Tab-separated table of C-alpha atoms and ligand atoms in Angstrom:
chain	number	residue	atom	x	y	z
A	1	UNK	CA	-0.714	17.462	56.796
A	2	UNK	CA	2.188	16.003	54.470
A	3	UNK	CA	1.298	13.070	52.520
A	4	UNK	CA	3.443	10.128	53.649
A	5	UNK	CA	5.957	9.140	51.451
A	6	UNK	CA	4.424	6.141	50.549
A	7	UNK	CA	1.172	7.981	49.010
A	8	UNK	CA	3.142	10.450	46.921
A	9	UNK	CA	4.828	7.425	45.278
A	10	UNK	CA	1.765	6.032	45.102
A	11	UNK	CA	0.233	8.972	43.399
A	12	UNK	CA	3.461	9.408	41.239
A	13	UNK	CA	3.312	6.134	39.687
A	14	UNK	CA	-0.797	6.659	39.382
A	15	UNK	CA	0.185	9.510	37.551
A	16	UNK	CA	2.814	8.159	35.010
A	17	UNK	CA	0.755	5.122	34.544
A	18	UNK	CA	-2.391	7.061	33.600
A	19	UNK	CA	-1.089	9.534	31.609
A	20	UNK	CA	1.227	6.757	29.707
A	21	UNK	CA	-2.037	4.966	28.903
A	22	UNK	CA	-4.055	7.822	27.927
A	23	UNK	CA	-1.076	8.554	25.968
A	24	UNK	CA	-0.719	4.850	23.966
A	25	UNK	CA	-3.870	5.382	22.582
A	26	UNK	CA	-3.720	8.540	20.561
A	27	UNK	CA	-0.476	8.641	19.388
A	28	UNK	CA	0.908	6.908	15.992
A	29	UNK	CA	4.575	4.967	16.979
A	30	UNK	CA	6.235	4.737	13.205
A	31	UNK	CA	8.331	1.140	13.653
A	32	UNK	CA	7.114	0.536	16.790
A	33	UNK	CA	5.289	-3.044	17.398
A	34	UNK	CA	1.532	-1.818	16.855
A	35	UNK	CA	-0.974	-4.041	18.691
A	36	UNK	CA	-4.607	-4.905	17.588
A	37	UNK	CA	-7.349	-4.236	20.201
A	38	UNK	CA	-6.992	-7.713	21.107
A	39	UNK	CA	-3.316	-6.893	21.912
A	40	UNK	CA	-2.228	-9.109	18.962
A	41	UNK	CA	0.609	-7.134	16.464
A	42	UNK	CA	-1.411	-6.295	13.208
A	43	UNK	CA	-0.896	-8.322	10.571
A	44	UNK	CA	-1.568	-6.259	7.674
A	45	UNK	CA	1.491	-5.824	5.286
A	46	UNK	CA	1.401	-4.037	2.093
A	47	UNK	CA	-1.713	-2.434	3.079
A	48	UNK	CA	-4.700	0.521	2.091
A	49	UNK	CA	-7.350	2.084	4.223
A	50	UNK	CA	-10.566	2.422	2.959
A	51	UNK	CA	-13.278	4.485	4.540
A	52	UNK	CA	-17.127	3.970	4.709
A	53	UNK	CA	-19.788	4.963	7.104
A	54	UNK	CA	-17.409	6.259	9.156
A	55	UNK	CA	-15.157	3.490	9.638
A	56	UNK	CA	-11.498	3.048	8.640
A	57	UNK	CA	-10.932	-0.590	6.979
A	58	UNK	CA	-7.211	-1.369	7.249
A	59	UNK	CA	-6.598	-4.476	4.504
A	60	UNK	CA	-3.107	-5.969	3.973
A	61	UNK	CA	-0.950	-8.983	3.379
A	62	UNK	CA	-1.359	-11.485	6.391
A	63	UNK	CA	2.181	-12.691	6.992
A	64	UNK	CA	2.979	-15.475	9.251
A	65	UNK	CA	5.644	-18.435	9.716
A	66	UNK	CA	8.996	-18.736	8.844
A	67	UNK	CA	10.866	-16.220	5.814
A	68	UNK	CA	12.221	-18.552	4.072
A	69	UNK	CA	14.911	-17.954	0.735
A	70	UNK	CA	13.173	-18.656	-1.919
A	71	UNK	CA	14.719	-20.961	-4.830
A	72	UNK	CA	14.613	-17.731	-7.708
A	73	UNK	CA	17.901	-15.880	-7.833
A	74	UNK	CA	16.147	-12.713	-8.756
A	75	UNK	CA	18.226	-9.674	-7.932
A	76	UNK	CA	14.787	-7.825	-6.491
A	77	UNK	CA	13.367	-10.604	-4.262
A	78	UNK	CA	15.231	-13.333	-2.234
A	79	UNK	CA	13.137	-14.103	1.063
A	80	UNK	CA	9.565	-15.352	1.087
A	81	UNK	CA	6.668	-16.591	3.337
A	82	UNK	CA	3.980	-18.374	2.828
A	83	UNK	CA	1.006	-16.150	1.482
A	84	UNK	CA	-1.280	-16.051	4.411
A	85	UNK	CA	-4.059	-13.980	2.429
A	86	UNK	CA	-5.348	-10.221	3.155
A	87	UNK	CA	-6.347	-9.707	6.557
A	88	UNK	CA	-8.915	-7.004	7.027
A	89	UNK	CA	-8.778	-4.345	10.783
A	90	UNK	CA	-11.759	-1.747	11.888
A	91	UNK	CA	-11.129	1.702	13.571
A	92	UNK	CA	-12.732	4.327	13.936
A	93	UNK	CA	-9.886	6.594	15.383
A	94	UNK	CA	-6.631	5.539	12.887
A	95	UNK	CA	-5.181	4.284	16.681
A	96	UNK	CA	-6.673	1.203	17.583
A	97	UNK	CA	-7.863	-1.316	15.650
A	98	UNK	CA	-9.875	-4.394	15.505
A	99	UNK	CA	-8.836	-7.724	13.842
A	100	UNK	CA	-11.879	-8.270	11.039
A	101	UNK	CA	-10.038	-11.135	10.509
A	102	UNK	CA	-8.714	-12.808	6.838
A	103	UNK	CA	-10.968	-11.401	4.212
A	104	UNK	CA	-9.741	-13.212	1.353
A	105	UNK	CA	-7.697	-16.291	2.932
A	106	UNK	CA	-4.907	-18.223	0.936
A	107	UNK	CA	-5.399	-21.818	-0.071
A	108	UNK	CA	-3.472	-24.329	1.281
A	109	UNK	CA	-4.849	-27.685	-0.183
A	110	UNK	CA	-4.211	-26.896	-4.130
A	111	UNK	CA	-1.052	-25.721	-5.153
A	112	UNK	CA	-2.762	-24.813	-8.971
A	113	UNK	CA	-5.274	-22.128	-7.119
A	114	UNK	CA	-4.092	-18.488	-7.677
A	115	UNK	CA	-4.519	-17.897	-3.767
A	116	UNK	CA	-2.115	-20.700	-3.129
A	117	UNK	CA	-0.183	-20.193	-0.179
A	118	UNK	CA	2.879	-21.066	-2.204
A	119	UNK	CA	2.443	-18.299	-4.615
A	120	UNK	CA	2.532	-14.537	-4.011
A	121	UNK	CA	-0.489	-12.387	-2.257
A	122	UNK	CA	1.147	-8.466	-2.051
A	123	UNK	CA	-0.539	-4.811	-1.656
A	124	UNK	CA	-4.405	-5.675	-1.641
A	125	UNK	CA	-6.583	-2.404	-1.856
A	126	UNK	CA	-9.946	-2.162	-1.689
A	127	UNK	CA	-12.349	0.251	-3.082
A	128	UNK	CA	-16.374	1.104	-3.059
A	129	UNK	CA	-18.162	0.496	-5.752
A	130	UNK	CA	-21.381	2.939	-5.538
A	131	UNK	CA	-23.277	2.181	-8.648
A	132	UNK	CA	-22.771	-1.883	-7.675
A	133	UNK	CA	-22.662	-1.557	-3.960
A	134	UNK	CA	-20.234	-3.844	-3.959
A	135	UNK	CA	-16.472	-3.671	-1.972
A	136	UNK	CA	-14.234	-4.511	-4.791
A	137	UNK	CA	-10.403	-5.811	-3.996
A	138	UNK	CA	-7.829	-6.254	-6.195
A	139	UNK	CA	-4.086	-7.612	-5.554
A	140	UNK	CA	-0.736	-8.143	-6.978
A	141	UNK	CA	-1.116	-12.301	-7.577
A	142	UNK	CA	2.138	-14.231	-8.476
A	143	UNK	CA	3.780	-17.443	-8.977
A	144	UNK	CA	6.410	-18.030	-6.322
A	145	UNK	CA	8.941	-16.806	-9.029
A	146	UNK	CA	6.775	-13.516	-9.732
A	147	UNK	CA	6.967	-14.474	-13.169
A	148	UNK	CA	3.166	-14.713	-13.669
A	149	UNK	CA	2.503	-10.745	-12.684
A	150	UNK	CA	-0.696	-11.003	-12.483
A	151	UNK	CA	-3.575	-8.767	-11.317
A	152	UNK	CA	-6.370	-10.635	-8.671
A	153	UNK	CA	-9.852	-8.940	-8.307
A	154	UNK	CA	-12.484	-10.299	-5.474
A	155	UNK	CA	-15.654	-8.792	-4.209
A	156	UNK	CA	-17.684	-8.605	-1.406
A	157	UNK	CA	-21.089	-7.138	-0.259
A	158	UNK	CA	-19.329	-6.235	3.043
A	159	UNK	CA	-16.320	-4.637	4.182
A	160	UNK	CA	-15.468	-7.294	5.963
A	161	UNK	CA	-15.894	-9.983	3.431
A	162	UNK	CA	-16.527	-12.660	2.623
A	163	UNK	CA	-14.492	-11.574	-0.335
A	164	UNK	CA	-15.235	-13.942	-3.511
A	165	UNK	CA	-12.505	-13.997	-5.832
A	166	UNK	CA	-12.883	-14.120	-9.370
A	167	UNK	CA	-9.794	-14.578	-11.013
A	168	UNK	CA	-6.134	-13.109	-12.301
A	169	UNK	CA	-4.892	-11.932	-15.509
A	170	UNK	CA	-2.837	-9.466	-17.429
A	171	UNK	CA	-3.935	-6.052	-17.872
A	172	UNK	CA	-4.974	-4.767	-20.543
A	173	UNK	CA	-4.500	-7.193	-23.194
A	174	UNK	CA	-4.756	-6.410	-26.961
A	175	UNK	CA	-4.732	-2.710	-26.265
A	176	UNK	CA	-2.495	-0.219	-26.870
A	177	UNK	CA	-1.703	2.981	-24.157
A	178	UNK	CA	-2.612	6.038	-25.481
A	179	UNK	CA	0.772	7.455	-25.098
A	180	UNK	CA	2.048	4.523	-27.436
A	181	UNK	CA	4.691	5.169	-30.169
A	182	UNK	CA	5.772	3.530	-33.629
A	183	UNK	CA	8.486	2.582	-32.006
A	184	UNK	CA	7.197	0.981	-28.933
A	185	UNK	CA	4.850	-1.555	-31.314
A	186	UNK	CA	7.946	-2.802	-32.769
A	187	UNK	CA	7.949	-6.208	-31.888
A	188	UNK	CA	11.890	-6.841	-31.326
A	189	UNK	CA	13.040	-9.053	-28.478
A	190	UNK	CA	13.709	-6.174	-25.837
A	191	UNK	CA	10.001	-4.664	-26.164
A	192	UNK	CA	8.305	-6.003	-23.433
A	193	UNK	CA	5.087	-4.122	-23.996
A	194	UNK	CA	4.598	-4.938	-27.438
A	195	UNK	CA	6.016	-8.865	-26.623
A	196	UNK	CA	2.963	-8.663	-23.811
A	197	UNK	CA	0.613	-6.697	-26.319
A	198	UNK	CA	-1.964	-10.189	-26.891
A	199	UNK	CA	-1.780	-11.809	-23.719
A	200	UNK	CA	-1.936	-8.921	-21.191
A	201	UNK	CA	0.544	-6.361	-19.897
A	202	UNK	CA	3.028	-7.343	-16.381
A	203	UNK	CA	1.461	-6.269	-13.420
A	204	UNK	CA	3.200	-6.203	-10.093
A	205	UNK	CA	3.393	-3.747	-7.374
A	206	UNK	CA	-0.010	-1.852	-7.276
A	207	UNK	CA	-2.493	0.166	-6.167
A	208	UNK	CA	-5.690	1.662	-7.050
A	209	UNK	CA	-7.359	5.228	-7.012
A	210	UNK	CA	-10.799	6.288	-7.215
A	211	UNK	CA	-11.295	10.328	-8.466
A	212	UNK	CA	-13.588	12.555	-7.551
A	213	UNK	CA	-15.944	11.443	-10.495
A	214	UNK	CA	-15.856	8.041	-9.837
A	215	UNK	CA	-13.725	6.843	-11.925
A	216	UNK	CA	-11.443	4.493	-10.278
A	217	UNK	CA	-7.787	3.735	-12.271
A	218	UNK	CA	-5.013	0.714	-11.290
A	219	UNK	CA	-1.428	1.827	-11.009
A	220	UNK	CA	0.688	-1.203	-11.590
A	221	UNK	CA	4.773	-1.477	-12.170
A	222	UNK	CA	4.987	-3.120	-15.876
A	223	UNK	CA	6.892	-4.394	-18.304
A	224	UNK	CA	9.354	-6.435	-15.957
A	225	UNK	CA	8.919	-3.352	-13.845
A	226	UNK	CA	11.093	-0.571	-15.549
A	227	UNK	CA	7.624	0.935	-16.290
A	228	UNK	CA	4.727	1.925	-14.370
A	229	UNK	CA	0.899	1.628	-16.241
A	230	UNK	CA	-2.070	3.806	-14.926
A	231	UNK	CA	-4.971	2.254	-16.176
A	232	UNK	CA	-8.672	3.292	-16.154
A	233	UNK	CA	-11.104	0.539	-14.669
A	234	UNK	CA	-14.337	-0.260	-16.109
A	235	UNK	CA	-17.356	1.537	-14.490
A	236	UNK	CA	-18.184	-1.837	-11.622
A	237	UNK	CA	-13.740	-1.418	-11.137
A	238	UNK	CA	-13.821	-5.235	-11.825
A	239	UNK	CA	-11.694	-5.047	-15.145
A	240	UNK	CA	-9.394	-2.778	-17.023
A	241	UNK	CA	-11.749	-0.030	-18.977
A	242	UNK	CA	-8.979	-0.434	-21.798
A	243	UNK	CA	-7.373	2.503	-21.454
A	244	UNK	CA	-4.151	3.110	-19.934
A	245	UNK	CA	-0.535	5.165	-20.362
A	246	UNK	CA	2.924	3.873	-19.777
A	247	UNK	CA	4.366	6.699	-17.000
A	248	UNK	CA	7.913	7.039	-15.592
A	249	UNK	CA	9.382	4.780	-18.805
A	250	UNK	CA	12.283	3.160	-17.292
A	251	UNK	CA	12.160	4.252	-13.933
A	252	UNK	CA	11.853	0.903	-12.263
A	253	UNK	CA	9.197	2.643	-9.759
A	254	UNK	CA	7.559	0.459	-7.170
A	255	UNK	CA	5.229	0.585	-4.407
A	256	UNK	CA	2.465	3.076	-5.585
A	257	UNK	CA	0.872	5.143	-3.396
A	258	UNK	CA	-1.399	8.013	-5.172
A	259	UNK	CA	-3.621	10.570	-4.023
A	260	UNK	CA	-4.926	13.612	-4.798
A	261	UNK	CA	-4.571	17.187	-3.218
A	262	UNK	CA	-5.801	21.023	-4.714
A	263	UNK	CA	-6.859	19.151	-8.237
A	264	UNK	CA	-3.369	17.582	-8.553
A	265	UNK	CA	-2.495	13.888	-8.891
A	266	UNK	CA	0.618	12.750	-6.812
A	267	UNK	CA	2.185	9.465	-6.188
A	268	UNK	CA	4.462	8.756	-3.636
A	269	UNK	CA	6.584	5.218	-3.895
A	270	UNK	CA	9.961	3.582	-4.049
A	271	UNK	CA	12.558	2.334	-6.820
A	272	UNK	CA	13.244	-1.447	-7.249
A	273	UNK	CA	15.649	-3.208	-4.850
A	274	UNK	CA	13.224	-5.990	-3.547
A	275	UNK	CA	12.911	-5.716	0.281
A	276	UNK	CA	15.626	-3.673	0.823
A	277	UNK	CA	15.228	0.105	1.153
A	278	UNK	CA	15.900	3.022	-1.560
A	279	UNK	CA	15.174	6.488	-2.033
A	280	UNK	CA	11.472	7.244	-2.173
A	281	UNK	CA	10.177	9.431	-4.843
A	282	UNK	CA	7.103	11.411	-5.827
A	283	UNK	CA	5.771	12.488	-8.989
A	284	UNK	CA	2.994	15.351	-9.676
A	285	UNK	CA	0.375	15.328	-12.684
A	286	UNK	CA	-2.447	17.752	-13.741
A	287	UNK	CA	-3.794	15.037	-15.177
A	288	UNK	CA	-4.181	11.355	-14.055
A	289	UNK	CA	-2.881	9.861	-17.549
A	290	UNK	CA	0.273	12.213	-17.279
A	291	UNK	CA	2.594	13.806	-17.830
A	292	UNK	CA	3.857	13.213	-14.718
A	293	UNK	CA	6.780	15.244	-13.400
A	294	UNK	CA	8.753	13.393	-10.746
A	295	UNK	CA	9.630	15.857	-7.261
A	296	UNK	CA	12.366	13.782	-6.101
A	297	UNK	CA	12.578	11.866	-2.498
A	298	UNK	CA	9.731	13.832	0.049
A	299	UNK	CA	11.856	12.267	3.425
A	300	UNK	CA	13.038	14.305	5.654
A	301	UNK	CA	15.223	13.560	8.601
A	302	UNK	CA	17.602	10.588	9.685
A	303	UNK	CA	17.909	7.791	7.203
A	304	UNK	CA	15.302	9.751	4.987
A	305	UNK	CA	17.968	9.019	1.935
A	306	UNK	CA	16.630	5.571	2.842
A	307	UNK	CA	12.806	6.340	3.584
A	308	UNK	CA	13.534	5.615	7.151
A	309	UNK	CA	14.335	1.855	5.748
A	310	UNK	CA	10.700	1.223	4.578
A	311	UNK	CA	8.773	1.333	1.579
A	312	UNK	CA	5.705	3.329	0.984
A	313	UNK	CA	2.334	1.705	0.296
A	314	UNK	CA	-0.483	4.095	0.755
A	315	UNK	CA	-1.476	7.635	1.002
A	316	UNK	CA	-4.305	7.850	3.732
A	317	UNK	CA	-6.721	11.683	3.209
A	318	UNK	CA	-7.704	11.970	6.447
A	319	UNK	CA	-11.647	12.398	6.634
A	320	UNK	CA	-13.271	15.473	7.835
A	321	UNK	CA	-9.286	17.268	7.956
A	322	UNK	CA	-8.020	19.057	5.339
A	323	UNK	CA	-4.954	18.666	3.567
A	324	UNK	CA	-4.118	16.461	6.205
A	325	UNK	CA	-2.829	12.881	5.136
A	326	UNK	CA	-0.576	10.223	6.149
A	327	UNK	CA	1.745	8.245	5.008
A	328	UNK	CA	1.504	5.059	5.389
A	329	UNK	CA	5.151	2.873	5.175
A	330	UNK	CA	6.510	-0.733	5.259
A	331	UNK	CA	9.292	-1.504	7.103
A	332	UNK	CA	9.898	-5.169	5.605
A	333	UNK	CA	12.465	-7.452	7.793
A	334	UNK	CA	13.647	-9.577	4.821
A	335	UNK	CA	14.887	-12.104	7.597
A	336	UNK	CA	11.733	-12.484	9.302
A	337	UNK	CA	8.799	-10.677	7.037
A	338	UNK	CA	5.958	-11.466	9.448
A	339	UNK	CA	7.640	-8.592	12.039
A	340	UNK	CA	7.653	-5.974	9.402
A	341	UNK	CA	6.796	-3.135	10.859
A	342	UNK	CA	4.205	0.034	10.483
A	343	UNK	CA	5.511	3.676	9.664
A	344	UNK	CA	2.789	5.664	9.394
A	345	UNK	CA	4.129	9.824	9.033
A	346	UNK	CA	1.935	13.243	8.724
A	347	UNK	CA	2.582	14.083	4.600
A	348	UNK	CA	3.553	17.976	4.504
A	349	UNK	CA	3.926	19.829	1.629
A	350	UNK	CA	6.682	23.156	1.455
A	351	UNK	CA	5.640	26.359	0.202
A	352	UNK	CA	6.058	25.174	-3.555
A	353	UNK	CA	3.099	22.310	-2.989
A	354	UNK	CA	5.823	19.797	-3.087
A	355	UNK	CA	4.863	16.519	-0.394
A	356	UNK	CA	7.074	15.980	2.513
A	357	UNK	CA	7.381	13.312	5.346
A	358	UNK	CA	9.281	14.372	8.337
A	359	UNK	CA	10.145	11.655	10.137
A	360	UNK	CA	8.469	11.854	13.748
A	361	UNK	CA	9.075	9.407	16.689
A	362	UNK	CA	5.625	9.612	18.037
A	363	UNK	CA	2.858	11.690	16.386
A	364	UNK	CA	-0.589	12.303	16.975
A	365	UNK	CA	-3.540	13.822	14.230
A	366	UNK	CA	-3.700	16.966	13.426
A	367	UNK	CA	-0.507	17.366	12.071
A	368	UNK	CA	-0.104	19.618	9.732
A	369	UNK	CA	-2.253	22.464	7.779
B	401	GAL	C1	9.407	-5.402	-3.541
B	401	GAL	C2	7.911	-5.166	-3.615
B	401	GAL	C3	7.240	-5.949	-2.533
B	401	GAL	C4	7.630	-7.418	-2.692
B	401	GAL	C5	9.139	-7.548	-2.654
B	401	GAL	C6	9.581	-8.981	-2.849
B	401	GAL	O1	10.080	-4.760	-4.558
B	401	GAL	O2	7.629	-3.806	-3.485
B	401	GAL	O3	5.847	-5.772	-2.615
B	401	GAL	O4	7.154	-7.894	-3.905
B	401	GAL	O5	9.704	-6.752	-3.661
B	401	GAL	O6	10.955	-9.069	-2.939
């Protein structure tokens, strides 16, 4: 017997609305909106993952209200909102994830308080501490005119906070990078690392690493940001271990995303222009202090002379698949930052070990070998 028409359009929509489903939820959607398991847009700007005990911990800027121009006429900035704090989401699959909720939340009833929600609150990461136990966070903190530059550590027993934070400063104060020259002490009015030498080196975009020994280093843009600084942490990662090296002198290099793939050190991130795109860029080192060798812009595609009109912010090693890693984006809307978007892309690398993102409209892991 023929089914009537009415049951094969019946069966044809059961069909494309089964299969669409089963389809949402294993495929990554770079710009797409990206819902929470709640089916709330996930609020986590500026973000890393960290992994533990087989959970993914997704931990970002929480961005909400109204983008606002803010009073600095600063030629890298322009539009603001109010620092909501780091927001913290669970998976256990990279697709769907569950709202932890705000981990370390801004302060809105004392304007002096480093988390106040008028000042800055960009690129949280978080990193395991084994030897402490502890899950220890640390942040780009400004003043609303990012002239502060200062470095934020909290810490928490859990992954999903409480996070207690314990303060801001300056890197590295009173120390010297090992790569320093005679002429870089010379305390004239355009050296910015010797002028910052007592109370503490600039520190604004960041992120953080941890090696395969343990040893876990901050990568911060310095010096008014021409500069980038890798710095060693002390053994519990709560301070700078007081050893660093100025990399990529004069590059103005932003966003820092590192990782680490066949015993080599590579970053992926941007050049300066605020929220507005640029080129990306990668760099490759044999060793984490440098020299570090830059590889030029790894997009690939439409728009990939503009990194697909985002920003990188961390490199994610996928656990339990080799070589594979993604690439996780920003796609800031200076006019409205709280519907940035997500670009998350599969990193490649060509025969000559050098990374590439291909930009893909939908994707799903494994991607690449
Ligand atoms: C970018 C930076 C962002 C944010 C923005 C503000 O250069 O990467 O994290 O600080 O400037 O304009």
């Amino acid at each position: 017997m023929k089914p009537s028409l009415f049951a094969r359009i019946a069966f044809y929509l059961l069909f494309v609305l089964s299969s669409t489903r089963a389809d949402e939820a294993i495929a990554f959607r770079p710009g797409q909106i990206w819902n929470d398991t709640s089916g709330k847009p996930i609020n986590a700007h500026g973000g890393g993952i960290l992994f533990r005990d087989g959970i993914y911990y997704w931990y970002g800027e929480f961005k909400e209200g109204r983008t606002y121009l803010a009073k600095v006429n600063k030629s890298w900035g322009g539009t603001r909102v109010i620092a909501g704090g780091v927001s913290c989401y669970s998976s256990t699959n990279l697709y769907d994830w569950k709202n932890e909720g705000l981990v370390l939340p801004s302060v809105a009833d004392d304007p002096d308080h480093d988390l106040a929600c008028e000042n800055v609150i960009e690129r949280p990461k978080v990193i395991y501490n084994a030897k402490t136990k502890k899950f220890v966070m640390w942040l780009h903190q400004d003043s609303p005119d990012y002239s502060a530059a200062h470095s934020g550590v909290a810490v928490s027993d859990s992954p999903t906070g409480p996070f207690k934070y314990l303060g801001s400063f300056r890197p590295n104060a009173g120390v010297w990078p090992i790569n320093v020259t005679a002429k870089d002490q010379n305390h004239d009015a355009n050296n910015i690392l010797a002028r910052d030498f007592q109370g503490g080196q600039m520190a604004r975009d960041m992120t953080l690493f941890v090696d395969d020994d343990g040893k876990a280093y901050q990568f911060y843009a310095s010096e008014e940001n021409p500069t980038m600084h890798v710095s060693l942490l002390t053994d519990d990662y709560l301070q700078p271990a007081g050893k660093y090296t100025r990399i990529l002198i004069g590059r103005s290099t932003e966003a820092p995303a590192v990782f680490k793939r066949n015993g080599k050190y590579y970053l992926i991130a941007s050049g300066c222009s605020g929220w507005d795109p640029n080129p990306a860029r990668t760099a490759v080192a044999d060793n984490i202090f440098g020299p570090w060798t830059e590889l030029g812009n790894p997009c690939r595609g439409t728009n990939a002379d503009l990194t697909f009109f985002c920003q990188s912010t961390y490199v994610l090693p996928v656990t339990g698949q080799t070589n594979q890693f993604i690439a996780m984006f920003d796609r800031w809307n200076k006019w409205d930052l709280q519907d940035s978007r997500y670009v998350w892309l599969p990193l490649e690398f060509d025969t000559d070990g050098k990374p590439m993102v291909p930009w893909r409209d939908q994707w799903s892991l494994p991607a690449s070998k």
